[in-house]
mmCIF file of C-alpha atoms in Angstrom:
data_model
loop_
_atom_site.group_PDB
_atom_site.id
_atom_site.type_symbol
_atom_site.label_atom_id
_atom_site.label_comp_id
_atom_site.label_asym_id
_atom_site.label_seq_id
_atom_site.Cartn_x
_atom_site.Cartn_y
_atom_site.Cartn_z
ATOM 1 C CA MET A 1 0.398 0.076 0.022
ATOM 2 C CA SER A 2 1.445 3.079 -0.506
ATOM 3 C CA ALA A 3 1.946 6.378 1.328
ATOM 4 C CA SER A 4 -1.029 8.324 0.095
ATOM 5 C CA LEU A 5 -3.496 5.480 0.264
ATOM 6 C CA THR A 6 -3.027 5.060 3.416
ATOM 7 C CA ALA A 7 -2.588 8.994 5.030
ATOM 8 C CA GLU A 8 -5.860 9.248 2.547
ATOM 9 C CA GLN A 9 -7.046 5.973 4.753
ATOM 10 C CA ARG A 10 -5.998 7.545 8.091
ATOM 11 C CA ARG A 11 -8.090 10.996 7.050
ATOM 12 C CA ARG A 12 -11.116 8.783 6.588
ATOM 13 C CA ASP A 13 -10.583 6.571 9.263
ATOM 14 C CA ILE A 14 -9.964 9.972 11.879
ATOM 15 C CA ALA A 15 -13.162 11.895 10.261
ATOM 16 C CA LYS A 16 -15.770 9.581 10.658
ATOM 17 C CA LEU A 17 -14.468 8.431 14.574
ATOM 18 C CA GLU A 18 -13.320 11.573 16.464
ATOM 19 C CA SER A 19 -16.863 12.417 17.274
ATOM 20 C CA SER A 20 -16.675 8.918 19.103
ATOM 21 C CA ILE A 21 -13.706 9.675 21.389
ATOM 22 C CA TRP A 22 -14.819 9.355 24.506
ATOM 23 C CA TYR A 23 -13.089 12.106 27.861
ATOM 24 C CA SER A 24 -13.924 10.619 31.328
ATOM 25 C CA ASP A 25 -14.780 13.943 34.278
ATOM 26 C CA ARG A 26 -10.710 14.841 35.678
ATOM 27 C CA TYR A 27 -9.721 13.517 38.948
ATOM 28 C CA ALA A 28 -6.781 14.858 41.221
ATOM 29 C CA ASP A 29 -4.335 14.050 43.804
ATOM 30 C CA ASP A 30 -2.549 16.217 45.686
ATOM 31 C CA GLU A 31 -0.130 16.581 42.423
ATOM 32 C CA TYR A 32 -1.797 15.705 39.909
ATOM 33 C CA GLU A 33 -4.886 16.258 37.840
ATOM 34 C CA TYR A 34 -5.604 12.961 35.230
ATOM 35 C CA ARG A 35 -7.645 12.284 33.577
ATOM 36 C CA HIS A 36 -8.651 8.863 30.267
ATOM 37 C CA VAL A 37 -10.196 9.423 27.014
ATOM 38 C CA ILE A 38 -10.950 6.439 25.582
ATOM 39 C CA LEU A 39 -9.998 5.944 21.213
ATOM 40 C CA PRO A 40 -12.604 4.090 19.194
ATOM 41 C CA LYS A 41 -11.228 1.118 18.239
ATOM 42 C CA GLY A 42 -10.121 1.968 14.782
ATOM 43 C CA LEU A 43 -7.502 4.394 16.187
ATOM 44 C CA VAL A 44 -5.366 2.595 18.357
ATOM 45 C CA LYS A 45 -3.285 1.239 14.639
ATOM 46 C CA TYR A 46 -2.154 4.827 14.601
ATOM 47 C CA LEU A 47 -1.185 5.048 17.851
ATOM 48 C CA PRO A 48 2.596 4.250 17.867
ATOM 49 C CA LYS A 49 3.322 1.254 19.693
ATOM 50 C CA ASP A 50 7.103 1.588 21.315
ATOM 51 C CA ARG A 51 6.134 4.270 23.022
ATOM 52 C CA LEU A 52 4.022 7.166 24.747
ATOM 53 C CA ALA A 53 2.658 9.827 22.765
ATOM 54 C CA GLU A 54 3.670 12.992 22.140
ATOM 55 C CA GLU A 55 0.915 15.570 21.736
ATOM 56 C CA SER A 56 1.080 16.309 18.134
ATOM 57 C CA GLU A 57 0.429 12.358 17.383
ATOM 58 C CA TRP A 58 -2.341 11.945 20.310
ATOM 59 C CA ARG A 59 -3.696 15.880 18.704
ATOM 60 C CA SER A 60 -3.598 14.968 15.266
ATOM 61 C CA LEU A 61 -5.932 11.281 15.627
ATOM 62 C CA GLY A 62 -9.118 14.283 17.493
ATOM 63 C CA VAL A 63 -8.071 14.228 21.282
ATOM 64 C CA ARG A 64 -9.009 17.770 22.105
ATOM 65 C CA GLN A 65 -8.165 18.779 25.852
ATOM 66 C CA SER A 66 -7.331 22.311 26.863
ATOM 67 C CA PRO A 67 -3.040 22.667 27.124
ATOM 68 C CA GLY A 68 -1.029 20.766 29.793
ATOM 69 C CA TRP A 69 -1.272 17.461 29.206
ATOM 70 C CA PHE A 70 0.075 14.497 28.044
ATOM 71 C CA HIS A 71 -0.024 11.144 27.724
ATOM 72 C CA TYR A 72 1.946 9.135 31.391
ATOM 73 C CA GLU A 73 0.856 5.932 30.373
ATOM 74 C CA ARG A 74 0.188 2.697 28.287
ATOM 75 C CA HIS A 75 -2.043 -0.011 29.532
ATOM 76 C CA ALA A 76 -0.856 -2.866 26.653
ATOM 77 C CA PRO A 77 -4.380 -5.010 27.996
ATOM 78 C CA GLU A 78 -6.392 -1.977 26.682
ATOM 79 C CA PRO A 79 -3.984 0.486 24.003
ATOM 80 C CA HIS A 80 -7.405 2.595 22.944
ATOM 81 C CA ILE A 81 -6.959 3.566 26.612
ATOM 82 C CA LEU A 82 -5.345 7.309 26.650
ATOM 83 C CA LEU A 83 -3.912 7.780 30.123
ATOM 84 C CA PHE A 84 -3.633 11.364 30.763
ATOM 85 C CA LYS A 85 -1.732 13.676 33.338
ATOM 86 C CA ARG A 86 -0.891 17.380 34.309
ATOM 87 C CA PRO A 87 0.796 19.500 36.926
ATOM 88 C CA LYS A 88 -1.991 21.435 39.381
ATOM 89 C CA ASN A 89 -0.491 24.295 39.277
ATOM 90 C CA ALA A 90 0.359 24.580 35.152
ATOM 91 C CA PHE A 91 -3.080 26.046 34.140
#
């Protein structure tokens, strides 16, 4: 499959699925604010497999959050669930 076909399929998948992204309520400890985001399983193939996603990568999949969040954990059995945190005093 050519890169242009792959890029076009990615665009179609994101356009079709981004409205199904689910955002948890925020929760916190003394230091951080947390939330998790559940991606439709059809978008998981566009996540990096060997590392956490950079902000530009998760935003390019249609994840929309205010500034300061970073992907901090990967739970192998459920790669479609992204765990985010940001320092409480950041914003």
